[in-house]
Short mmCIF file of C-alpha atoms and ligand atoms in Angstrom, two decimals:
data_model
loop_
_atom_site.label_atom_id
_atom_site.label_comp_id
_atom_site.label_asym_id
_atom_site.label_seq_id
_atom_site.Cartn_x
_atom_site.Cartn_y
_atom_site.Cartn_z
CA MET V 885 -30.89 -22.67 15.93
CA GLU V 886 -31.75 -21.49 12.44
CA LEU V 887 -28.70 -22.19 10.28
CA ASN V 888 -29.19 -19.04 8.20
CA THR V 889 -28.51 -16.94 11.33
CA LEU V 890 -25.02 -18.39 11.83
CA THR V 891 -21.90 -16.29 11.57
CA LEU V 892 -19.19 -17.36 9.12
CA LEU V 893 -17.03 -18.67 11.95
CA GLU V 894 -19.88 -20.65 13.52
CA ALA V 895 -20.77 -22.15 10.16
CA ALA V 896 -17.14 -23.05 9.41
CA ARG V 897 -16.85 -24.82 12.76
CA GLY V 898 -20.14 -26.71 12.39
CA LEU V 899 -19.28 -27.81 8.85
CA ARG V 900 -15.87 -29.02 9.94
CA GLU V 901 -17.34 -30.96 12.85
CA GLY V 902 -20.18 -32.35 10.75
CA THR V 903 -22.95 -30.83 12.94
CA PHE V 904 -24.79 -29.82 9.75
CA THR V 905 -24.13 -29.75 6.02
CA SER V 906 -23.59 -26.97 3.53
CA ARG V 907 -26.83 -28.04 1.87
CA ASP V 908 -28.65 -27.51 5.21
CA ILE V 909 -27.37 -23.93 5.45
CA VAL V 910 -28.21 -23.17 1.82
CA GLU V 911 -31.77 -24.49 2.28
CA ALA V 912 -32.22 -22.43 5.47
CA CYS V 913 -31.11 -19.28 3.63
CA PHE V 914 -33.43 -19.91 0.67
CA SER V 915 -36.36 -20.68 2.92
CA GLU V 916 -35.87 -17.35 4.72
CA SER V 917 -35.51 -15.35 1.50
CA SER V 918 -38.54 -17.07 -0.10
CA ARG V 919 -40.51 -16.15 3.01
CA SER V 920 -39.59 -12.48 3.26
CA ASP V 921 -37.73 -11.16 0.22
CA GLY V 922 -41.08 -10.27 -1.32
CA GLU V 923 -41.21 -7.51 1.27
CA ILE V 924 -37.48 -6.66 1.56
CA HIS V 925 -36.39 -6.96 -2.10
CA ALA V 926 -32.71 -7.55 -1.33
CA TYR V 927 -32.12 -9.82 -4.34
CA LEU V 928 -32.24 -9.03 -8.04
CA ASP V 929 -31.41 -12.64 -9.00
CA VAL V 930 -31.29 -15.87 -6.99
CA PHE V 931 -29.29 -18.95 -8.09
CA GLN V 932 -31.21 -21.81 -6.46
CA GLU V 933 -30.09 -24.64 -8.70
CA ASP V 934 -26.41 -23.66 -8.92
CA ALA V 935 -26.18 -23.06 -5.18
CA ARG V 936 -27.64 -26.47 -4.34
CA LYS V 937 -25.22 -28.18 -6.72
CA GLN V 938 -22.27 -26.29 -5.24
CA ALA V 939 -23.41 -27.15 -1.71
CA ASP V 940 -23.55 -30.87 -2.47
CA LEU V 941 -20.03 -30.76 -3.94
CA ALA V 942 -18.78 -28.87 -0.89
CA ASP V 943 -20.39 -31.47 1.38
CA GLU V 944 -18.48 -34.22 -0.41
CA ARG V 945 -15.20 -32.39 0.18
CA LEU V 946 -16.08 -31.69 3.81
CA GLN V 947 -17.01 -35.29 4.41
CA ALA V 948 -13.76 -36.46 2.85
CA GLY V 949 -11.93 -34.07 5.18
CA VAL V 950 -10.50 -31.99 2.33
CA PRO V 951 -12.26 -28.60 2.47
CA LYS V 952 -10.85 -25.94 0.14
CA SER V 953 -10.74 -23.30 2.92
CA MET V 954 -12.63 -22.11 6.01
CA LEU V 955 -15.29 -20.72 3.66
CA ASP V 956 -15.89 -24.03 1.86
CA GLY V 957 -19.63 -24.63 1.59
CA ILE V 958 -20.62 -21.23 3.03
CA PRO V 959 -23.30 -19.25 1.17
CA LEU V 960 -22.81 -15.56 0.33
CA ALA V 961 -24.68 -12.84 -1.57
CA ILE V 962 -22.92 -10.61 -4.12
CA LYS V 963 -23.67 -7.00 -5.01
CA ASP V 964 -24.91 -6.81 -8.58
CA ASN V 965 -22.03 -4.68 -9.85
CA ILE V 966 -19.52 -7.54 -9.40
CA LEU V 967 -19.20 -9.93 -12.34
CA ILE V 968 -19.94 -13.65 -12.04
CA SER V 969 -19.26 -15.43 -15.31
CA GLY V 970 -22.44 -16.55 -17.08
CA LYS V 971 -24.71 -14.51 -14.78
CA ARG V 972 -26.56 -11.29 -15.49
CA CYS V 973 -24.91 -8.19 -14.03
CA THR V 974 -27.17 -5.15 -14.10
CA ALA V 975 -25.48 -2.64 -11.75
CA GLY V 976 -29.08 -1.71 -10.91
CA SER V 977 -29.49 -0.14 -14.35
CA LYS V 978 -31.85 -0.63 -17.29
CA ILE V 979 -28.90 -0.13 -19.61
CA LEU V 980 -27.34 -3.39 -18.36
CA GLU V 981 -30.58 -5.32 -17.83
CA PRO V 982 -29.78 -7.87 -20.59
CA TYR V 983 -26.01 -7.98 -19.93
CA VAL V 984 -24.47 -11.35 -19.01
CA ALA V 985 -20.92 -11.34 -17.60
CA SER V 986 -18.32 -13.12 -19.70
CA TYR V 987 -15.73 -13.52 -16.94
CA ASP V 988 -15.39 -13.67 -13.15
CA ALA V 989 -14.28 -10.69 -11.09
CA THR V 990 -11.03 -11.48 -9.27
CA VAL V 991 -12.86 -11.52 -5.91
CA ILE V 992 -15.30 -14.10 -7.36
CA GLU V 993 -12.41 -16.20 -8.65
CA LYS V 994 -10.86 -16.14 -5.18
CA LEU V 995 -14.16 -17.05 -3.50
CA ASN V 996 -14.66 -19.89 -5.98
CA LEU V 997 -11.22 -21.24 -5.12
CA SER V 998 -12.18 -21.08 -1.44
CA GLY V 999 -15.36 -23.10 -2.04
CA ALA V 1000 -17.82 -20.33 -1.10
CA ILE V 1001 -21.30 -20.52 -2.65
CA PHE V 1002 -23.19 -17.65 -4.30
CA LEU V 1003 -26.90 -17.48 -3.50
CA GLY V 1004 -27.70 -14.48 -5.65
CA LYS V 1005 -27.02 -10.91 -6.76
CA THR V 1006 -28.18 -8.04 -4.56
CA ASN V 1007 -29.90 -4.76 -5.32
CA LEU V 1008 -28.09 -1.40 -5.45
CA ASP V 1009 -28.54 2.20 -6.47
CA GLU V 1010 -27.98 2.46 -10.22
CA PHE V 1011 -24.21 2.13 -10.86
CA ALA V 1012 -23.74 2.44 -7.07
CA MET V 1013 -24.81 6.10 -7.11
CA GLY V 1014 -26.89 6.78 -4.05
CA SER V 1015 -27.37 6.31 -0.33
CA SER V 1016 -30.74 4.57 -0.10
CA THR V 1017 -31.17 2.07 -3.02
CA GLU V 1018 -34.06 4.27 -4.14
CA HIS V 1019 -32.09 4.92 -7.33
CA SER V 1020 -32.19 1.25 -8.38
CA ALA V 1021 -33.97 0.87 -11.72
CA PHE V 1022 -35.58 -2.28 -10.33
CA GLY V 1023 -37.27 -0.77 -7.27
CA PRO V 1024 -35.90 -0.08 -3.79
CA THR V 1025 -34.78 -2.47 -1.04
CA HIS V 1026 -36.46 -2.15 2.37
CA ASN V 1027 -34.72 -2.06 5.73
CA PRO V 1028 -35.30 -5.37 7.58
CA HIS V 1029 -35.46 -3.49 10.91
CA ASP V 1030 -38.33 -1.30 9.68
CA VAL V 1031 -39.65 -1.81 6.16
CA SER V 1032 -40.89 1.77 5.97
CA CYS V 1033 -37.24 2.92 6.08
CA VAL V 1034 -34.43 2.72 3.53
CA PRO V 1035 -31.59 0.23 4.10
CA GLY V 1036 -28.99 2.82 3.06
CA GLY V 1037 -26.98 2.54 -0.11
CA SER V 1038 -25.68 1.91 -2.49
CA SER V 1039 -25.01 -1.66 -1.20
CA GLY V 1040 -28.48 -1.70 0.42
CA GLY V 1041 -29.39 -5.09 -1.04
CA SER V 1042 -26.27 -6.74 0.40
CA ALA V 1043 -26.77 -5.08 3.81
CA ALA V 1044 -30.44 -6.09 3.96
CA ALA V 1045 -29.65 -9.66 2.82
CA VAL V 1046 -27.16 -10.07 5.69
CA ALA V 1047 -29.38 -8.37 8.28
CA ALA V 1048 -32.44 -10.43 7.25
CA HIS V 1049 -30.33 -13.64 7.33
CA PHE V 1050 -30.87 -14.48 3.64
CA CYS V 1051 -27.15 -15.30 3.52
CA LEU V 1052 -24.27 -15.55 5.99
CA ALA V 1053 -22.32 -12.60 4.58
CA ALA V 1054 -22.11 -10.50 1.43
CA LEU V 1055 -19.81 -8.42 -0.75
CA GLY V 1056 -20.45 -4.75 -1.35
CA SER V 1057 -18.54 -1.93 -3.01
CA ASP V 1058 -17.65 1.43 -1.49
CA THR V 1059 -16.81 4.59 -3.44
CA GLY V 1060 -17.92 7.14 -0.86
CA GLY V 1061 -19.59 5.09 1.86
CA SER V 1062 -21.65 2.46 0.04
CA ILE V 1063 -20.53 -0.40 2.30
CA ARG V 1064 -20.38 1.46 5.61
CA GLN V 1065 -23.57 3.56 5.51
CA PRO V 1066 -25.92 0.64 4.64
CA ALA V 1067 -24.04 -1.52 7.19
CA SER V 1068 -24.81 1.17 9.78
CA PHE V 1069 -28.48 1.47 8.70
CA CYS V 1070 -28.99 -2.33 8.79
CA GLY V 1071 -27.05 -3.09 11.98
CA ILE V 1072 -24.21 -5.11 10.45
CA VAL V 1073 -20.42 -4.80 10.03
CA GLY V 1074 -18.93 -3.33 6.84
CA LEU V 1075 -15.33 -2.72 5.81
CA LYS V 1076 -14.06 -0.32 3.14
CA PRO V 1077 -10.52 -1.66 2.69
CA THR V 1078 -7.38 0.38 2.04
CA TYR V 1079 -7.34 1.44 -1.62
CA GLY V 1080 -5.29 -1.17 -3.47
CA ARG V 1081 -5.84 -4.10 -1.11
CA VAL V 1082 -8.72 -5.72 -3.00
CA SER V 1083 -8.71 -6.09 -6.77
CA ARG V 1084 -11.26 -4.05 -8.73
CA SER V 1085 -11.01 -6.31 -11.77
CA GLY V 1086 -14.57 -7.31 -12.63
CA LEU V 1087 -16.19 -4.57 -10.55
CA ILE V 1088 -18.29 -2.30 -12.78
CA ALA V 1089 -16.38 0.94 -12.32
CA MET V 1090 -18.00 3.99 -10.77
CA ALA V 1091 -15.04 6.22 -9.79
CA SER V 1092 -11.85 4.22 -10.21
CA SER V 1093 -9.62 6.15 -7.82
CA LEU V 1094 -12.16 5.68 -5.00
CA ASP V 1095 -13.83 2.27 -5.60
CA GLN V 1096 -13.08 -0.73 -3.34
CA ILE V 1097 -14.88 -4.05 -2.84
CA GLY V 1098 -15.30 -5.13 0.78
CA PRO V 1099 -17.00 -7.55 3.18
CA MET V 1100 -20.43 -7.01 4.79
CA THR V 1101 -20.88 -9.40 7.69
CA LYS V 1102 -22.62 -10.13 10.99
CA THR V 1103 -19.47 -9.78 13.11
CA VAL V 1104 -16.05 -8.12 13.00
CA ALA V 1105 -14.28 -11.52 13.04
CA ASP V 1106 -16.32 -12.54 9.98
CA ALA V 1107 -15.27 -9.34 8.17
CA SER V 1108 -11.67 -10.21 8.91
CA LEU V 1109 -12.13 -13.76 7.55
CA LEU V 1110 -13.87 -12.69 4.34
CA PHE V 1111 -11.35 -9.89 3.84
CA SER V 1112 -8.46 -12.38 4.13
CA ILE V 1113 -9.92 -14.35 1.20
CA ILE V 1114 -10.54 -11.41 -1.17
CA ALA V 1115 -7.46 -9.25 -0.40
CA GLY V 1116 -4.27 -9.53 -2.39
CA HIS V 1117 -2.21 -8.33 -5.32
CA ASP V 1118 -3.76 -8.89 -8.74
CA PRO V 1119 -1.93 -8.50 -12.06
CA ARG V 1120 -5.32 -7.54 -13.57
CA ASP V 1121 -5.58 -4.44 -11.35
CA ALA V 1122 -2.41 -2.36 -11.52
CA THR V 1123 -3.53 -0.34 -8.48
CA THR V 1124 -3.35 -3.36 -6.16
CA HIS V 1125 -0.36 -3.30 -3.84
CA PRO V 1126 2.34 -6.03 -4.07
CA HIS V 1127 1.81 -6.74 -0.35
CA ALA V 1128 -1.96 -6.36 -0.32
CA GLY V 1129 -2.58 -9.80 1.25
CA PHE V 1130 -4.05 -10.19 4.73
CA SER V 1131 -3.99 -13.23 7.02
CA PHE V 1132 -6.91 -14.05 9.25
CA GLN V 1133 -6.26 -14.87 12.90
CA ASP V 1134 -9.14 -16.42 14.75
CA ASN V 1135 -8.41 -14.76 18.09
CA ALA V 1136 -7.12 -11.43 16.84
CA SER V 1137 -9.30 -9.48 19.27
CA LEU V 1138 -7.40 -7.10 21.52
CA GLN V 1139 -7.71 -8.06 25.17
CA ASP V 1140 -6.10 -4.92 26.40
CA LEU V 1141 -6.77 -1.51 24.91
CA SER V 1142 -4.30 0.40 27.06
CA ASP V 1143 -1.84 0.89 24.22
CA ILE V 1144 -4.52 2.11 21.86
CA ARG V 1145 -4.96 5.82 21.17
CA VAL V 1146 -8.38 6.75 19.81
CA GLY V 1147 -8.82 10.11 18.11
CA LEU V 1148 -12.07 12.06 18.05
CA PRO V 1149 -12.10 14.66 15.27
CA LYS V 1150 -14.13 17.68 16.36
CA GLU V 1151 -15.20 18.32 12.77
CA TYR V 1152 -17.25 15.09 12.84
CA PHE V 1153 -19.20 15.83 15.99
CA GLY V 1154 -20.68 19.24 15.17
CA GLN V 1155 -23.73 20.62 13.45
CA GLY V 1156 -25.96 18.17 11.58
CA LEU V 1157 -25.27 15.20 13.86
CA ASP V 1158 -28.46 13.72 15.31
CA ASP V 1159 -28.46 13.97 19.15
CA LYS V 1160 -29.58 10.37 19.52
CA VAL V 1161 -26.72 9.14 17.32
CA ARG V 1162 -24.36 11.31 19.36
CA ALA V 1163 -25.57 9.79 22.65
CA ILE V 1164 -24.88 6.27 21.42
CA LEU V 1165 -21.40 7.25 20.34
CA ASP V 1166 -20.64 8.91 23.70
CA ASN V 1167 -21.60 5.67 25.33
CA ARG V 1168 -19.16 3.66 23.21
CA ILE V 1169 -16.37 6.17 23.78
CA GLU V 1170 -16.92 5.83 27.54
CA ALA V 1171 -16.66 2.03 27.25
CA LEU V 1172 -13.37 2.33 25.37
CA LYS V 1173 -12.08 4.68 28.07
CA GLN V 1174 -13.07 2.20 30.81
CA LYS V 1175 -11.09 -0.47 29.02
CA GLY V 1176 -7.98 1.70 29.13
CA ALA V 1177 -7.96 3.25 25.65
CA ARG V 1178 -6.53 6.75 25.52
CA ILE V 1179 -9.09 9.12 24.02
CA LYS V 1180 -7.65 12.20 22.31
CA ASP V 1181 -9.10 15.15 20.47
CA VAL V 1182 -7.75 15.49 16.95
CA SER V 1183 -8.43 17.90 14.14
CA LEU V 1184 -9.01 17.19 10.46
CA PRO V 1185 -9.32 20.81 9.34
CA HIS V 1186 -10.18 20.09 5.70
CA ALA V 1187 -12.94 17.60 6.55
CA PRO V 1188 -15.72 20.17 5.95
CA ALA V 1189 -14.58 20.43 2.30
CA GLY V 1190 -14.58 16.65 1.85
CA LEU V 1191 -18.11 16.31 0.54
CA ALA V 1192 -17.65 19.08 -2.03
CA ALA V 1193 -14.35 17.56 -3.23
CA TYR V 1194 -15.93 14.11 -3.46
CA TYR V 1195 -18.91 15.38 -5.46
CA LEU V 1196 -16.48 16.81 -8.04
CA VAL V 1197 -13.84 14.06 -8.25
CA MET V 1198 -16.42 11.25 -8.24
CA PRO V 1199 -18.70 12.57 -11.04
CA SER V 1200 -15.64 13.47 -13.14
CA GLU V 1201 -14.51 9.85 -13.02
CA VAL V 1202 -18.10 8.66 -13.46
CA SER V 1203 -18.46 10.66 -16.67
CA ALA V 1204 -15.35 8.99 -18.09
CA ASN V 1205 -16.15 5.46 -16.88
CA LEU V 1206 -19.74 5.49 -18.11
CA ALA V 1207 -18.81 6.69 -21.61
CA ARG V 1208 -18.40 3.00 -22.55
CA PHE V 1209 -22.16 2.43 -22.39
CA ASP V 1210 -22.71 3.36 -26.00
CA GLY V 1211 -25.64 1.16 -27.03
CA ILE V 1212 -23.27 -1.05 -29.03
CA ARG V 1213 -20.85 -2.90 -26.81
CA TYR V 1214 -22.97 -3.82 -23.80
CA GLY V 1215 -26.57 -4.37 -22.80
CA ALA V 1216 -29.59 -2.40 -23.93
CA SER V 1217 -29.70 -0.38 -27.15
CA ILE V 1218 -32.35 1.57 -28.99
CA ALA V 1219 -30.91 -0.01 -32.16
CA ARG V 1220 -32.60 -3.30 -31.22
CA ASN V 1221 -36.08 -2.13 -32.15
CA GLU V 1222 -35.69 1.27 -33.75
CA SER V 1223 -33.81 2.27 -36.91
CA PRO V 1224 -31.37 4.99 -35.85
CA LYS V 1225 -29.82 7.09 -38.60
CA ASP V 1226 -26.24 6.97 -37.28
CA PHE V 1227 -23.93 6.08 -34.41
CA TRP V 1228 -24.60 9.33 -32.56
CA GLU V 1229 -28.32 8.70 -32.48
CA ILE V 1230 -27.70 5.21 -31.01
CA TYR V 1231 -25.33 6.69 -28.46
CA PHE V 1232 -27.45 9.63 -27.30
CA GLU V 1233 -30.85 7.97 -27.46
CA THR V 1234 -29.74 4.76 -25.73
CA ARG V 1235 -28.21 6.74 -22.89
CA ARG V 1236 -31.20 9.10 -22.63
CA LYS V 1237 -33.60 6.18 -22.49
CA TYR V 1238 -31.78 3.66 -20.30
CA PHE V 1239 -29.77 5.74 -17.78
CA GLY V 1240 -31.76 6.95 -14.75
CA ASN V 1241 -31.94 10.60 -13.65
CA GLU V 1242 -29.27 10.40 -10.97
CA VAL V 1243 -26.78 8.78 -13.34
CA GLN V 1244 -27.47 11.43 -16.01
CA ARG V 1245 -27.11 14.17 -13.39
CA ARG V 1246 -23.66 12.91 -12.34
CA ILE V 1247 -22.43 12.47 -15.92
CA MET V 1248 -23.41 16.08 -16.59
CA LEU V 1249 -21.76 17.32 -13.38
CA GLY V 1250 -18.62 15.40 -14.31
CA THR V 1251 -18.32 16.56 -17.90
CA PHE V 1252 -18.92 20.13 -16.69
CA ALA V 1253 -16.24 19.90 -13.99
CA LEU V 1254 -13.77 18.55 -16.55
CA SER V 1255 -14.60 20.96 -19.37
CA ALA V 1256 -11.86 23.29 -20.57
CA GLY V 1257 -13.18 26.50 -19.06
CA TYR V 1258 -13.93 25.01 -15.64
CA TYR V 1259 -11.25 22.36 -15.14
CA ASP V 1260 -9.02 24.53 -12.93
CA ALA V 1261 -11.88 25.99 -10.96
CA PHE V 1262 -13.53 22.67 -10.13
CA TYR V 1263 -11.66 19.43 -10.87
CA LEU V 1264 -8.16 20.69 -10.14
CA LYS V 1265 -9.28 22.49 -6.99
CA ALA V 1266 -11.06 19.36 -5.75
CA GLN V 1267 -7.89 17.33 -6.32
CA LYS V 1268 -5.92 19.85 -4.27
CA ILE V 1269 -8.40 19.53 -1.42
CA ARG V 1270 -8.06 15.76 -1.72
CA VAL V 1271 -4.32 16.10 -1.07
CA ARG V 1272 -5.00 18.31 1.97
CA ILE V 1273 -7.48 15.78 3.37
CA THR V 1274 -4.90 13.00 2.96
CA GLU V 1275 -2.29 15.14 4.75
CA ASP V 1276 -4.75 15.86 7.60
CA PHE V 1277 -5.09 12.11 8.20
CA GLU V 1278 -1.33 11.54 8.00
CA ARG V 1279 -0.81 14.22 10.65
CA ALA V 1280 -3.56 12.86 12.90
CA PHE V 1281 -2.22 9.30 12.68
CA ARG V 1282 1.09 10.46 14.17
CA ASP V 1283 -0.83 10.97 17.43
CA VAL V 1284 -3.52 8.28 17.35
CA ASP V 1285 -3.96 4.71 16.11
CA VAL V 1286 -7.57 4.97 15.07
CA ILE V 1287 -10.09 7.74 14.49
CA LEU V 1288 -13.63 7.20 15.72
CA THR V 1289 -16.63 8.98 14.18
CA PRO V 1290 -20.30 8.35 13.49
CA THR V 1291 -20.84 6.40 10.25
CA SER V 1292 -23.90 8.44 9.35
CA PRO V 1293 -25.15 11.74 10.78
CA VAL V 1294 -28.74 10.49 10.77
CA LEU V 1295 -30.86 7.42 11.49
CA PRO V 1296 -32.29 5.34 8.61
CA PHE V 1297 -34.75 7.67 6.88
CA ARG V 1298 -38.09 7.03 5.21
CA PHE V 1299 -38.69 6.40 1.51
CA GLY V 1300 -38.99 9.57 -0.52
CA GLU V 1301 -37.64 11.79 2.26
CA ARG V 1302 -34.50 12.73 0.32
CA THR V 1303 -35.15 11.84 -3.31
CA GLU V 1304 -36.56 15.25 -4.27
CA ASP V 1305 -33.48 17.11 -3.07
CA PRO V 1306 -30.23 15.48 -4.29
CA LEU V 1307 -28.16 17.64 -1.94
CA SER V 1308 -29.90 16.24 1.13
CA MET V 1309 -29.14 12.72 -0.15
CA TYR V 1310 -25.47 13.68 -0.71
CA LEU V 1311 -25.27 14.92 2.91
CA ALA V 1312 -25.81 11.33 4.09
CA ASP V 1313 -22.20 10.66 2.96
CA ILE V 1314 -20.59 13.46 4.95
CA TYR V 1315 -18.64 11.19 7.34
CA THR V 1316 -17.70 8.45 4.90
CA VAL V 1317 -16.29 10.13 1.76
CA SER V 1318 -12.99 11.28 3.32
CA ALA V 1319 -11.69 7.72 3.80
CA ASN V 1320 -12.17 7.09 0.06
CA LEU V 1321 -10.50 10.38 -0.89
CA ALA V 1322 -7.51 9.50 1.34
CA GLY V 1323 -7.49 5.79 0.39
CA ILE V 1324 -7.49 4.67 4.04
CA PRO V 1325 -9.44 1.74 5.54
CA ALA V 1326 -12.69 2.35 7.44
CA LEU V 1327 -14.91 -0.05 9.35
CA SER V 1328 -18.53 0.44 10.44
CA ILE V 1329 -19.63 -1.51 13.52
CA PRO V 1330 -23.12 -1.68 15.08
CA ALA V 1331 -23.10 0.55 18.17
CA GLY V 1332 -26.70 0.50 19.38
CA SER V 1333 -30.16 1.44 18.23
CA VAL V 1334 -32.80 4.13 18.61
CA GLY V 1335 -36.42 3.01 18.52
CA GLY V 1336 -35.35 -0.24 16.84
CA LEU V 1337 -33.28 1.52 14.18
CA PRO V 1338 -29.56 0.61 14.16
CA VAL V 1339 -26.73 3.13 14.59
CA GLY V 1340 -23.16 2.44 13.47
CA VAL V 1341 -19.82 3.77 14.60
CA GLN V 1342 -16.96 4.25 12.14
CA LEU V 1343 -13.28 3.52 12.79
CA MET V 1344 -10.67 4.84 10.35
CA GLY V 1345 -7.00 3.89 10.39
CA LYS V 1346 -3.85 4.53 8.40
CA ALA V 1347 -3.37 2.67 5.13
CA PHE V 1348 -2.93 -1.10 5.64
CA SER V 1349 -4.00 -0.97 9.31
CA GLU V 1350 -7.14 -3.15 8.91
CA GLU V 1351 -5.86 -5.42 11.67
CA VAL V 1352 -6.01 -2.57 14.21
CA LEU V 1353 -9.53 -1.65 13.08
CA PHE V 1354 -10.64 -5.26 13.57
CA GLY V 1355 -9.04 -5.35 17.04
CA VAL V 1356 -10.74 -2.17 18.30
CA GLY V 1357 -13.92 -2.98 16.36
CA HIS V 1358 -14.16 -6.35 18.04
CA PHE V 1359 -14.03 -4.68 21.43
CA ILE V 1360 -16.76 -2.18 20.49
CA GLU V 1361 -18.89 -5.08 19.26
CA GLN V 1362 -18.50 -6.96 22.56
CA SER V 1363 -19.01 -4.00 24.88
N1 LIG T 1515 -23.62 7.49 -1.48
C1 LIG T 1515 -22.43 7.85 -2.17
C2 LIG T 1515 -22.76 8.35 -3.55
O1 LIG T 1515 -23.89 8.44 -3.86
C3 LIG T 1515 -21.47 6.73 -2.20
C4 LIG T 1515 -21.68 5.76 -3.29
C5 LIG T 1515 -20.75 4.60 -3.23
O2 LIG T 1515 -19.96 4.47 -2.29
N2 LIG T 1515 -20.81 3.78 -4.25
O3 LIG T 1515 -21.91 8.65 -4.34
#
């Protein structure tokens, strides 16, 4: 067996039993990425030397019988908007191309304490804005299942790295679907945690009230394991919950689904949903029914307004968060080789030159939505819809334990198919944005494939119900 194809749990067991070493796994991962990342382009940076050193240290601990955790010696890939001290962090943007992180994100600190190894930083749409990685300033990532198709986005590099077995698992970030949609397109598992369960300290902010870091893995059990390491309260992120922690249980899979009530929202199964995606979902729903789950129709009446609300709240926060890229404090600046006449010229010209089109579009949308004359009509209205969407979920979760929907309305699409028309790209997020607006957890699980292209199913639950999602998700994965 190729060691790079192991799951986290398989690797943890083998390392504990001494069947292979951490160094063996790291070498297997590098040999696979050297062979095919030229075609896939999942990585922006690879840390060969560091990773080998870390692996040898982990092997010493494992041999001495004192591993730091179940993840000790296990190699991961990290989305390039999460800071690792001393490493470049570009967020997929020219404006941060020369930027080197001066501290570790909290999730990186936690993974370091657990002995995990970082193989490299993965590609993403610039500042995590997109659904295909075509907006990366460093060129797109290709889908390992069909290199003529996009891997989804914005965590497309992480999803492709896991699917192509360049690493055993990865971290992504999700503001409106950026973990779940690429997980679905690449045939892997992705979790967007409950807002406030995973620290955002050291994540380059896109839209702070929506952003969460989460695991991207080969199996549901692996997602649960990685989540247990990164979850928890953090004094450096005031939005983390005091009881954010999560404990991993190896055999947490539900044997019996008869107590589980699964809701199907009619608003997610209507117009725009690809028939082939629909057929795969019907199949999974039938399997859940066979296993005793109670399937119920539910309604989320404000769901159709979700995308519009998201594309007002998100750019508003983007316009504020990205104001810090001023050509002085971080990264690239026109002042390096030109002689600007004042601060404003540095500010405007740096941003004009180094931000890509999609980023500039969203900053403009955001500043417009927040401007005095339009604030009530756009931003305030979107926030009111956000409250309604949250209430819809609260009502639905009185009747059901989980809500099942497609992750994406469409199959992985081809390069260039949606880049000319931003609205058609935004429509790729139609089923994922509501979970971010409501702050609830959502898990994408591989559900089948059409002509070799993967299709994912999404499970949403009430806040802090990740354990239930893993239980039902594990069953869907096995069936
Ligand atoms: N695709 C969505 C967008 O473009 C989601 C991005 C994300 O979750 N980071 O905004």
